[in-house]
PDB file of C-alpha atoms and ligand atoms in Angstrom:
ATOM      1  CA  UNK A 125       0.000   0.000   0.000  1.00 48.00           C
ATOM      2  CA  UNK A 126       2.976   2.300   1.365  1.00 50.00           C
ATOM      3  CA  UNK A 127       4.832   1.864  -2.546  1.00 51.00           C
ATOM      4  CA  UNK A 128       1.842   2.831  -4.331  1.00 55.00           C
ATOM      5  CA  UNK A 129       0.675   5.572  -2.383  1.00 54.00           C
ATOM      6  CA  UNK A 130       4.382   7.044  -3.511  1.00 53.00           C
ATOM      7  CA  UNK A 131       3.619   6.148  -6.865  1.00 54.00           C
ATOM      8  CA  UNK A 132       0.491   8.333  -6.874  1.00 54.00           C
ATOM      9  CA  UNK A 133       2.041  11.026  -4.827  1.00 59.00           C
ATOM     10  CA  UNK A 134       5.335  11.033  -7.576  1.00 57.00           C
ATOM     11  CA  UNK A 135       2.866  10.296 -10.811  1.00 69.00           C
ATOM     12  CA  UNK A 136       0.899  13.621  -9.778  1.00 70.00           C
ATOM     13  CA  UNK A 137       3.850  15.953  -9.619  1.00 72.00           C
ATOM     14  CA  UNK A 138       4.902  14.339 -12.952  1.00 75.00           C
ATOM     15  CA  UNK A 139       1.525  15.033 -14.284  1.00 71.00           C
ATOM     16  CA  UNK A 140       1.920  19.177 -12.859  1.00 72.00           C
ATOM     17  CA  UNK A 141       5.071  19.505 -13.957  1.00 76.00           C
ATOM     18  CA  UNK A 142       4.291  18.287 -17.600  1.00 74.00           C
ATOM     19  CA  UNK A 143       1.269  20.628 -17.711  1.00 77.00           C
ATOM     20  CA  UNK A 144       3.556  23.264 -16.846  1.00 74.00           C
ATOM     21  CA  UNK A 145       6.152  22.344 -19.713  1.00 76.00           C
ATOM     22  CA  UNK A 146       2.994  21.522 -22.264  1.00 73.00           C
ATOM     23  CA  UNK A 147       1.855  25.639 -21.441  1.00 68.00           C
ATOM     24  CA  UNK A 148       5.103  27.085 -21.554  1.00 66.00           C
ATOM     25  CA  UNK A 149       5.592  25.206 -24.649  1.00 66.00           C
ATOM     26  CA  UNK A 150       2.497  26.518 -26.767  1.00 64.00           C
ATOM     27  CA  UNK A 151       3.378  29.809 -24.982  1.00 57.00           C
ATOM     28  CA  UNK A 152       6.761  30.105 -26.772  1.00 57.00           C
ATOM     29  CA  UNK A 153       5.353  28.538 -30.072  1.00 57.00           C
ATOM     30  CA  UNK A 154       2.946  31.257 -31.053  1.00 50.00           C
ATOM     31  CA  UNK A 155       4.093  33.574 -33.756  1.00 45.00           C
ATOM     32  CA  UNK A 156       4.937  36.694 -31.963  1.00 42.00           C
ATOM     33  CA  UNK A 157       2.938  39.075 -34.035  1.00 40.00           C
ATOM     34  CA  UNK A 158       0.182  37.121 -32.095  1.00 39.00           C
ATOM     35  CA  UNK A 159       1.844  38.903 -28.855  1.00 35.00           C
ATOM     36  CA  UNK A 160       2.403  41.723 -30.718  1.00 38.00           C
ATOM     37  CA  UNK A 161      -1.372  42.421 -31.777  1.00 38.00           C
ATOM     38  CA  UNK A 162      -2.238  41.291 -28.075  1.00 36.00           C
ATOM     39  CA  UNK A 163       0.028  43.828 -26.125  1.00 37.00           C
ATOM     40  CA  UNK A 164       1.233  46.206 -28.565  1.00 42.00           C
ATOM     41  CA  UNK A 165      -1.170  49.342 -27.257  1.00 42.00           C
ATOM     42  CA  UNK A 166       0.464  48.818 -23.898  1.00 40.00           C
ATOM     43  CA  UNK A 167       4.055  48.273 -24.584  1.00 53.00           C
ATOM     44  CA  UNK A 168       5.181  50.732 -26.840  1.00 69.00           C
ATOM     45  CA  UNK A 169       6.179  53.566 -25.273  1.00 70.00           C
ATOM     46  CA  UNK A 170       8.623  55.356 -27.441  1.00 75.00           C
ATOM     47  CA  UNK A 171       8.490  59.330 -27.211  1.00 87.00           C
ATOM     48  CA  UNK A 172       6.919  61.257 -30.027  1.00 93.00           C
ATOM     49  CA  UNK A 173       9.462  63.039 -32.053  1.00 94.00           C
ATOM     50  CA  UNK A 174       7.961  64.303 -35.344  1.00 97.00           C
ATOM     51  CA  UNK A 175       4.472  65.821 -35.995  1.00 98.00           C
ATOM     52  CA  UNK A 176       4.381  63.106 -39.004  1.00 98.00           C
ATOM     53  CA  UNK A 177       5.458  59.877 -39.760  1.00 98.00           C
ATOM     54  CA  UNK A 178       5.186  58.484 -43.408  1.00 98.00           C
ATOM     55  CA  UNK A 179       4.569  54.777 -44.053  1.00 98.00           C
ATOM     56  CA  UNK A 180       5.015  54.222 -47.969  1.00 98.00           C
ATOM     57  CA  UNK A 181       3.300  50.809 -48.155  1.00 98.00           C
ATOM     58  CA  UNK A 182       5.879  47.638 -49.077  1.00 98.00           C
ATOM     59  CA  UNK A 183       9.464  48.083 -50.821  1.00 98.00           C
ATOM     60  CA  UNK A 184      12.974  45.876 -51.254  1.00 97.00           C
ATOM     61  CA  UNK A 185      11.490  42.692 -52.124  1.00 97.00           C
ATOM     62  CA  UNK A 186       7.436  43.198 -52.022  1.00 97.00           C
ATOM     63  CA  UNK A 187       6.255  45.000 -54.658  1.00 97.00           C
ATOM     64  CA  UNK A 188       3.145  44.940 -53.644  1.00 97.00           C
ATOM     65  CA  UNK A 189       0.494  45.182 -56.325  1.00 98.00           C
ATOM     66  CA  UNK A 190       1.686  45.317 -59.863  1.00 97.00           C
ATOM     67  CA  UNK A 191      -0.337  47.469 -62.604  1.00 97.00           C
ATOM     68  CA  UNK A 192      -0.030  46.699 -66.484  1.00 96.00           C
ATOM     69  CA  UNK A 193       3.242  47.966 -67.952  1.00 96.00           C
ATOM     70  CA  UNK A 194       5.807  46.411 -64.313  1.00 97.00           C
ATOM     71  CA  UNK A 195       4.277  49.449 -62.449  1.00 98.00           C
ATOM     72  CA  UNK A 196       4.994  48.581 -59.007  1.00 98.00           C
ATOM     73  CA  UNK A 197       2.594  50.430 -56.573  1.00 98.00           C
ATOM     74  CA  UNK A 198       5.800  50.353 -53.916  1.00 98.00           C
ATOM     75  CA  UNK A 199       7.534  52.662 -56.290  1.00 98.00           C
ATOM     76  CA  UNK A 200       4.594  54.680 -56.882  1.00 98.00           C
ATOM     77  CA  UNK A 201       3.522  55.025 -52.960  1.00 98.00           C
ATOM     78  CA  UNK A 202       7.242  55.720 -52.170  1.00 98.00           C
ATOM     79  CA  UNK A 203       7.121  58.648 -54.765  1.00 98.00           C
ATOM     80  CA  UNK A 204       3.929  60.211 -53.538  1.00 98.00           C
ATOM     81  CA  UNK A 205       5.188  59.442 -50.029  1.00 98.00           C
ATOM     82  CA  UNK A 206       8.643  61.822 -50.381  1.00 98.00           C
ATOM     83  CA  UNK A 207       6.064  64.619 -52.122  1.00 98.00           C
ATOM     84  CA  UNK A 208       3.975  64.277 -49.380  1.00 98.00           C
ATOM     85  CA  UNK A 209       7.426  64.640 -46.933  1.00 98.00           C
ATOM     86  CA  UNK A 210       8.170  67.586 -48.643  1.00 98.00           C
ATOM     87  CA  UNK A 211       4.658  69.451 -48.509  1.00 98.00           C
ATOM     88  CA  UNK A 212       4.886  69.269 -45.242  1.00 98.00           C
ATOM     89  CA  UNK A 213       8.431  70.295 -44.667  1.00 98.00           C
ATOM     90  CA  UNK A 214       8.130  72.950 -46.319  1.00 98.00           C
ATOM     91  CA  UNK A 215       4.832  74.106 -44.279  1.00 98.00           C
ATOM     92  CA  UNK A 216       6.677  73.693 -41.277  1.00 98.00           C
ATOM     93  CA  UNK A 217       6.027  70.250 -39.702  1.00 98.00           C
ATOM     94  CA  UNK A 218       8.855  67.717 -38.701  1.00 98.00           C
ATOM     95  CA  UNK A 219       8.163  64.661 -40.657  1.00 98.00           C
ATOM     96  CA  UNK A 220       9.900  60.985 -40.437  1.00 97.00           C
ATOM     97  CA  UNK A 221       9.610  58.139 -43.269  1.00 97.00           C
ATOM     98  CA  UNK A 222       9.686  54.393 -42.369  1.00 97.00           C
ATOM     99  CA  UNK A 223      11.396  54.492 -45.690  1.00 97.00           C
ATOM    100  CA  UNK A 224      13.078  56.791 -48.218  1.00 97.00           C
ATOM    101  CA  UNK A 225      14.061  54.044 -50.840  1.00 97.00           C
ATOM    102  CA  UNK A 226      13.423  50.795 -52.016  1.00 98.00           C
ATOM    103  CA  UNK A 227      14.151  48.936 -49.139  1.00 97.00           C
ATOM    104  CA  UNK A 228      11.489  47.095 -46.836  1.00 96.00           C
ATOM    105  CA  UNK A 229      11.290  48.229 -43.006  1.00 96.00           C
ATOM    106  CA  UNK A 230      12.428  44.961 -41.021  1.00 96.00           C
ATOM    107  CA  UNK A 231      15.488  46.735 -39.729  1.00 92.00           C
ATOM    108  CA  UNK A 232      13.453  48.880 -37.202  1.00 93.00           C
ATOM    109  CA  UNK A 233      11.895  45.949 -36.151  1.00 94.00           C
ATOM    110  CA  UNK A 234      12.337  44.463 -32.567  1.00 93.00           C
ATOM    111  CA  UNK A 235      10.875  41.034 -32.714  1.00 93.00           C
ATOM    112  CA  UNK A 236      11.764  38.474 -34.885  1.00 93.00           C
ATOM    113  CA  UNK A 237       9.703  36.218 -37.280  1.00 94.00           C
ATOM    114  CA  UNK A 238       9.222  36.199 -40.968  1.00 95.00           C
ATOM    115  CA  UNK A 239      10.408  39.188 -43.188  1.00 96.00           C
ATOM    116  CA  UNK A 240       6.683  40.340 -43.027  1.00 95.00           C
ATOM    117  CA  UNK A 241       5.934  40.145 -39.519  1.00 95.00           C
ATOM    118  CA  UNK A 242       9.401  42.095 -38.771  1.00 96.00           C
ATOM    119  CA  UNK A 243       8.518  44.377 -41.880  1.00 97.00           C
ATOM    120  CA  UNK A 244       5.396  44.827 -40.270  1.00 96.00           C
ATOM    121  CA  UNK A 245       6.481  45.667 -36.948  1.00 96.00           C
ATOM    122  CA  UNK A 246       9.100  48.065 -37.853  1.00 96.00           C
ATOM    123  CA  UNK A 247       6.563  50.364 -39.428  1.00 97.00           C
ATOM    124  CA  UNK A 248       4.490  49.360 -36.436  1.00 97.00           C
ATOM    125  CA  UNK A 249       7.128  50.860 -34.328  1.00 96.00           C
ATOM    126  CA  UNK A 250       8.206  53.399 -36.607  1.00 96.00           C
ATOM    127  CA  UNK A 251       4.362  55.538 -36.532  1.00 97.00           C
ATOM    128  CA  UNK A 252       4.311  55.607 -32.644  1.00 96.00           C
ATOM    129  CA  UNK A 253       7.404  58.334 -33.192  1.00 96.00           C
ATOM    130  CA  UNK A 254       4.596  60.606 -34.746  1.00 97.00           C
ATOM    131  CA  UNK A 255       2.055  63.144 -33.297  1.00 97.00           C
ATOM    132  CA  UNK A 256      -0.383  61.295 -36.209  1.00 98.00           C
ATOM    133  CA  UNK A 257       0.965  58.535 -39.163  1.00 98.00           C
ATOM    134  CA  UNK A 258      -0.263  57.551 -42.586  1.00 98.00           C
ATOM    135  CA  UNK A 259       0.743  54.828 -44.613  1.00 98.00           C
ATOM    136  CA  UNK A 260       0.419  54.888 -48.544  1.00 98.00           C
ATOM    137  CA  UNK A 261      -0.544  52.154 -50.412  1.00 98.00           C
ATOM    138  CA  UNK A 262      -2.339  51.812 -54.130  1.00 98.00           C
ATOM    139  CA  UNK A 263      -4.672  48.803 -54.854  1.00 97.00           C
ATOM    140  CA  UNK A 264      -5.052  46.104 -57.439  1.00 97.00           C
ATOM    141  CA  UNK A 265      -8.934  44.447 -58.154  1.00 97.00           C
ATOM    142  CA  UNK A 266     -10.059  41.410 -60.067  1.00 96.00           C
ATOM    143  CA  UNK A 267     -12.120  43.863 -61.699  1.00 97.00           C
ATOM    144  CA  UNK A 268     -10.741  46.167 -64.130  1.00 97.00           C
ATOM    145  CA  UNK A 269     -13.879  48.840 -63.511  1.00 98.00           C
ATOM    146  CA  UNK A 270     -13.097  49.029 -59.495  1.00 98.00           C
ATOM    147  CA  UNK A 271     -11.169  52.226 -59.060  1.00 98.00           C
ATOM    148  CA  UNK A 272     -10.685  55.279 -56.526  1.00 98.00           C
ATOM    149  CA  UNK A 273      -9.228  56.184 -53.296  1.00 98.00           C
ATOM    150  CA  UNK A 274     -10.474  54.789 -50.087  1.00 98.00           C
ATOM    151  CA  UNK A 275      -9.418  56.063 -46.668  1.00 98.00           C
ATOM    152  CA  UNK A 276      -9.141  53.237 -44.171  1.00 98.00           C
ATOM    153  CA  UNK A 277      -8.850  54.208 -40.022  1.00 98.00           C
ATOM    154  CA  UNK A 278      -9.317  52.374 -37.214  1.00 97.00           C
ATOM    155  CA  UNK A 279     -12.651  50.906 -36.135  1.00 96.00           C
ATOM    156  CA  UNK A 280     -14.124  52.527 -33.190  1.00 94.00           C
ATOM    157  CA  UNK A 281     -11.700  55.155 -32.953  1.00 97.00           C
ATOM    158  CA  UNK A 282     -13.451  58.247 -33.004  1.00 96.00           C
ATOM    159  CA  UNK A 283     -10.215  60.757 -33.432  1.00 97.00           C
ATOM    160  CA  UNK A 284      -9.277  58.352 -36.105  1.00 98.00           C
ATOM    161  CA  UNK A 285     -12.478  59.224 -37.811  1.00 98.00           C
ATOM    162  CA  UNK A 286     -11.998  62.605 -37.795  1.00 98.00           C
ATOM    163  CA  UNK A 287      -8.716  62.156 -39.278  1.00 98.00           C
ATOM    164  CA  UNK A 288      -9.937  59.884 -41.856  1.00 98.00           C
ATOM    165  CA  UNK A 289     -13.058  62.255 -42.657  1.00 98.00           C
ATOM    166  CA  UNK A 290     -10.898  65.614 -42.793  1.00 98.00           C
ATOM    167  CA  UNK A 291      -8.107  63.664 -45.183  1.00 98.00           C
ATOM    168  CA  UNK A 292     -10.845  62.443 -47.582  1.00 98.00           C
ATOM    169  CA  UNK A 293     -12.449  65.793 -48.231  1.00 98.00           C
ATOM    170  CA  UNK A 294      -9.426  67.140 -49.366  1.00 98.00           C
ATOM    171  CA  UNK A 295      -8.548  64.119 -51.196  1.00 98.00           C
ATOM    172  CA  UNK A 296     -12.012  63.868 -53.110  1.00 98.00           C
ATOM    173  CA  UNK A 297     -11.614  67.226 -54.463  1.00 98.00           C
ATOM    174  CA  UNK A 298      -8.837  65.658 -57.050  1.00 98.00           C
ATOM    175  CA  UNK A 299      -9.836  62.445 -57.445  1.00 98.00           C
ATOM    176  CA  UNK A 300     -12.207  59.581 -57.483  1.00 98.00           C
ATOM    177  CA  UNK A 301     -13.342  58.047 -54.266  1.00 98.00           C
ATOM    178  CA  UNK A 302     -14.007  54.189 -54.471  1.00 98.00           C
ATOM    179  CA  UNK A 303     -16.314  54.720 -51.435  1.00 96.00           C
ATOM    180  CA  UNK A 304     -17.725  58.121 -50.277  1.00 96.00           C
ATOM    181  CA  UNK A 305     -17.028  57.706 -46.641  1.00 98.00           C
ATOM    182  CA  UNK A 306     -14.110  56.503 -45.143  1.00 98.00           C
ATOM    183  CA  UNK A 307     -14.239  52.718 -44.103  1.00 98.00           C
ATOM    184  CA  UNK A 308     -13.216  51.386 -40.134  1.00 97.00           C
ATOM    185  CA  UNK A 309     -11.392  48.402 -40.001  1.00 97.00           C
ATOM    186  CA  UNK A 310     -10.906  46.277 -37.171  1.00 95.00           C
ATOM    187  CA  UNK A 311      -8.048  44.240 -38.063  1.00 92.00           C
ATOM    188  CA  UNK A 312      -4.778  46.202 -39.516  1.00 94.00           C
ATOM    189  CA  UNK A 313      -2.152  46.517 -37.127  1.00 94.00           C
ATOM    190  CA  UNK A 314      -0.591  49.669 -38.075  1.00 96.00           C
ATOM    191  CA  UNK A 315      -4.244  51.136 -37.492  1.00 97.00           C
ATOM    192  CA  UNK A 316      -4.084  49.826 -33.856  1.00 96.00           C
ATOM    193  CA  UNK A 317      -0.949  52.440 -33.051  1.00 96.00           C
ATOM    194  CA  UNK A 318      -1.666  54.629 -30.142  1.00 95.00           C
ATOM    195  CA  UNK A 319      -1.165  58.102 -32.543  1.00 96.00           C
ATOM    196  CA  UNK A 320      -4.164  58.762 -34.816  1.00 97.00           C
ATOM    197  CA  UNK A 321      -2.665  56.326 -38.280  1.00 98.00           C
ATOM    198  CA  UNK A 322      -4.657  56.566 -41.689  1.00 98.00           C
ATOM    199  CA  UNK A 323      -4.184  54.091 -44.469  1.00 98.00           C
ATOM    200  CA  UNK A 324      -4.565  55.348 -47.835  1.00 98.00           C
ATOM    201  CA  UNK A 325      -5.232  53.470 -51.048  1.00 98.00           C
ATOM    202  CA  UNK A 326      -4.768  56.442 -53.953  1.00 98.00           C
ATOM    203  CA  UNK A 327      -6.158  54.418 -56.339  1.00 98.00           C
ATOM    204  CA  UNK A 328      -5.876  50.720 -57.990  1.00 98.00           C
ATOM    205  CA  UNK A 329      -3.835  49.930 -60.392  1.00 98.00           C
ATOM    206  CA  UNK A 330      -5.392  47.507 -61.854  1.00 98.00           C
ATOM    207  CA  UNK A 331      -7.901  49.931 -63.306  1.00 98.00           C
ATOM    208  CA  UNK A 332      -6.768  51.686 -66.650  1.00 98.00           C
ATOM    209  CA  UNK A 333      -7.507  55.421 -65.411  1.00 98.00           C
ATOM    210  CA  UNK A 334      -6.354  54.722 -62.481  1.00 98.00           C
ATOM    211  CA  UNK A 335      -3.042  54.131 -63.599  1.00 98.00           C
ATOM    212  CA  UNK A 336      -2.515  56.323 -65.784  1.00 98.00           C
ATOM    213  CA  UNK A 337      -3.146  58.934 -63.521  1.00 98.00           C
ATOM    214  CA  UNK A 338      -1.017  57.205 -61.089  1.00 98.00           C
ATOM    215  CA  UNK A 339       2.137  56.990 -63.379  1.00 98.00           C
ATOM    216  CA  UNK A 340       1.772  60.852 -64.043  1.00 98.00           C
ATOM    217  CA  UNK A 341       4.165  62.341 -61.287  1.00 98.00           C
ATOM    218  CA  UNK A 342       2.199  65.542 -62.100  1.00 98.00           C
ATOM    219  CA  UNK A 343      -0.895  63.875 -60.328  1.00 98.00           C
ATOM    220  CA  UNK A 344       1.075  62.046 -57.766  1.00 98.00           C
ATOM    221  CA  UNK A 345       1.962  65.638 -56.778  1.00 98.00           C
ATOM    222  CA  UNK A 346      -1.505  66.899 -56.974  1.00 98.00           C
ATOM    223  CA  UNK A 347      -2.368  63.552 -54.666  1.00 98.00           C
ATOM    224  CA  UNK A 348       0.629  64.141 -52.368  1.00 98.00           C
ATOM    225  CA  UNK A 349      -0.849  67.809 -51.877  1.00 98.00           C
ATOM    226  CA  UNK A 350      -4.877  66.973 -51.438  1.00 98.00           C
ATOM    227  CA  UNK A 351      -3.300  64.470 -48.438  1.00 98.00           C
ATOM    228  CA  UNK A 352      -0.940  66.580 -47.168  1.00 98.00           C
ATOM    229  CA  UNK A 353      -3.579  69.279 -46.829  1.00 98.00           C
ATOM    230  CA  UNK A 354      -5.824  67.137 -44.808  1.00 98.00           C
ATOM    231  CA  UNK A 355      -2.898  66.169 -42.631  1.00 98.00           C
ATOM    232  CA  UNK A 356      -2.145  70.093 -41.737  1.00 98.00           C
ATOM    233  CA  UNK A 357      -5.946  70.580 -41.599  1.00 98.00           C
ATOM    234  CA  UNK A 358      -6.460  67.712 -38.783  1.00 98.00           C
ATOM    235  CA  UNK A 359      -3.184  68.109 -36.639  1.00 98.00           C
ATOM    236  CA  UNK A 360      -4.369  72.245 -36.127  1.00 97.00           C
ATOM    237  CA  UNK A 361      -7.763  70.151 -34.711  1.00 97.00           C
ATOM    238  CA  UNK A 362      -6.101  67.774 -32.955  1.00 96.00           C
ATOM    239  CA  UNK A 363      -3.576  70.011 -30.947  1.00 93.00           C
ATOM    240  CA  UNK A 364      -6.712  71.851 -29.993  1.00 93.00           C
ATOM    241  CA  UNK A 365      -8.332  68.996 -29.060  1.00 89.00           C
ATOM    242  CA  UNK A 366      -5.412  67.644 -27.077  1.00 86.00           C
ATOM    243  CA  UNK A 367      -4.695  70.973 -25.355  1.00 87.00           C
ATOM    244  CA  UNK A 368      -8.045  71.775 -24.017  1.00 79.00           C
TER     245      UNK A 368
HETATM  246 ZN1   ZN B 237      -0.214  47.832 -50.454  1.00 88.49          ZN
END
């Protein structure tokens, strides 16, 4: 009786301890973009150094979408991106770029993972630096008719809607709007960033007027412009907002 009332004793710490290892185990296994999504409101804390920071959408390897003729939206978002950079420098405001070439963003990263969840995170990282963000990208559609810009903010974020709201009605005065309001979205990370962060589609390139606009740098300025606008136009809110 004595012997296998140690058994039973030993056999349960076995079974606790295994538990333990079996939790610690899935703990470590999940991708850490997973953690990232979970805690990422809470943990970063850098300081905000610029009134803007720029987020031209993919680069390096990712093209991202790819319009007739090898027109790469990350060389078209990157373009309107530096306009935009220089619109506002020029008007004053301090202004940082998750990137300036054709490179992708995983070296400001500070988790590892794939290319895209480090890519991810370093522009992730990269918009908490700014009093408000906004990250370019153009689309591409089965459909060749889909076309226009759509404004994308975060879902139940009512500064973000604002934002979103005073960026499209600059933006509609130069070009076509796929949708007419701007759209909430629940699940794109760089939307989740404490400082209001807009994501902008200027247009798709899978639509024939859409890119030939798009390939004009003439209209990429007047895009870079309408946004920029809308930028100055929400910050003067928002620093009223903040300091009341
Ligand atoms: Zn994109």
């Amino acid at each position: 009786m004595a012997k296998r009332f140690v058994w039973i004793t030993i056999s349960k710490h076995y079974i606790f301890a295994f538990a333990i290892l079996i939790g610690l185990v899935y703990l470590l296994s999940l991708p850490e973009s997973y953690h990232l999504a979970v805690l990422s409101p809470a943990v970063v804390s850098a300081p905000v150094k610029y009134d803007v920071v720029i987020d031209p959408g993919h680069g390096g390897i990712d093209s991202g979408g790819i319009g007739e003729g090898s027109v790469y939206e990350k060389d078209i978002v990157l373009d309107i991106a530096l306009k935009l950079r220089d619109f506002l420098e020029v008007r004053g405001l301090t202004v940082a770029m998750t990137r300036t070439g054709d490179t992708d963003v995983t070296h400001l990263a500070s988790i590892r993972g794939t290319r895209h969840q480090r890519d991810l995170n370093g522009r992730f990282l990269a918009v908490h630096e700014g009093t408000v963000g906004i990250s370019i990208h153009a689309n591409v559609a089965k459909s060749p008719d889909e076309n226009g810009a759509i404004v994308f903010y975060m879902r139940d974020s009512y500064i973000d809607q604002i934002y979103a709201n005073t960026v499209l009605e600059q933006l509609e005065r130069v070009h076509l709007l796929n949708h007419p309001r701007p759209i909430p979205r629940g699940n794109l990370l760089l939307l989740k960033a404490k400082p209001p962060v807009l994501l902008v589609e200027v247009g798709f390139l899978s639509n024939a007027n859409d890119l030939a606009k798009l390939v004009d740098p003439r209209f990429r300025q007047v895009l870079a412009e309408a946004i920029g606008q809308g930028m100055i136009n929400f910050l003067n809110f928002y620093r009223l907002e903040q300091s009341e």
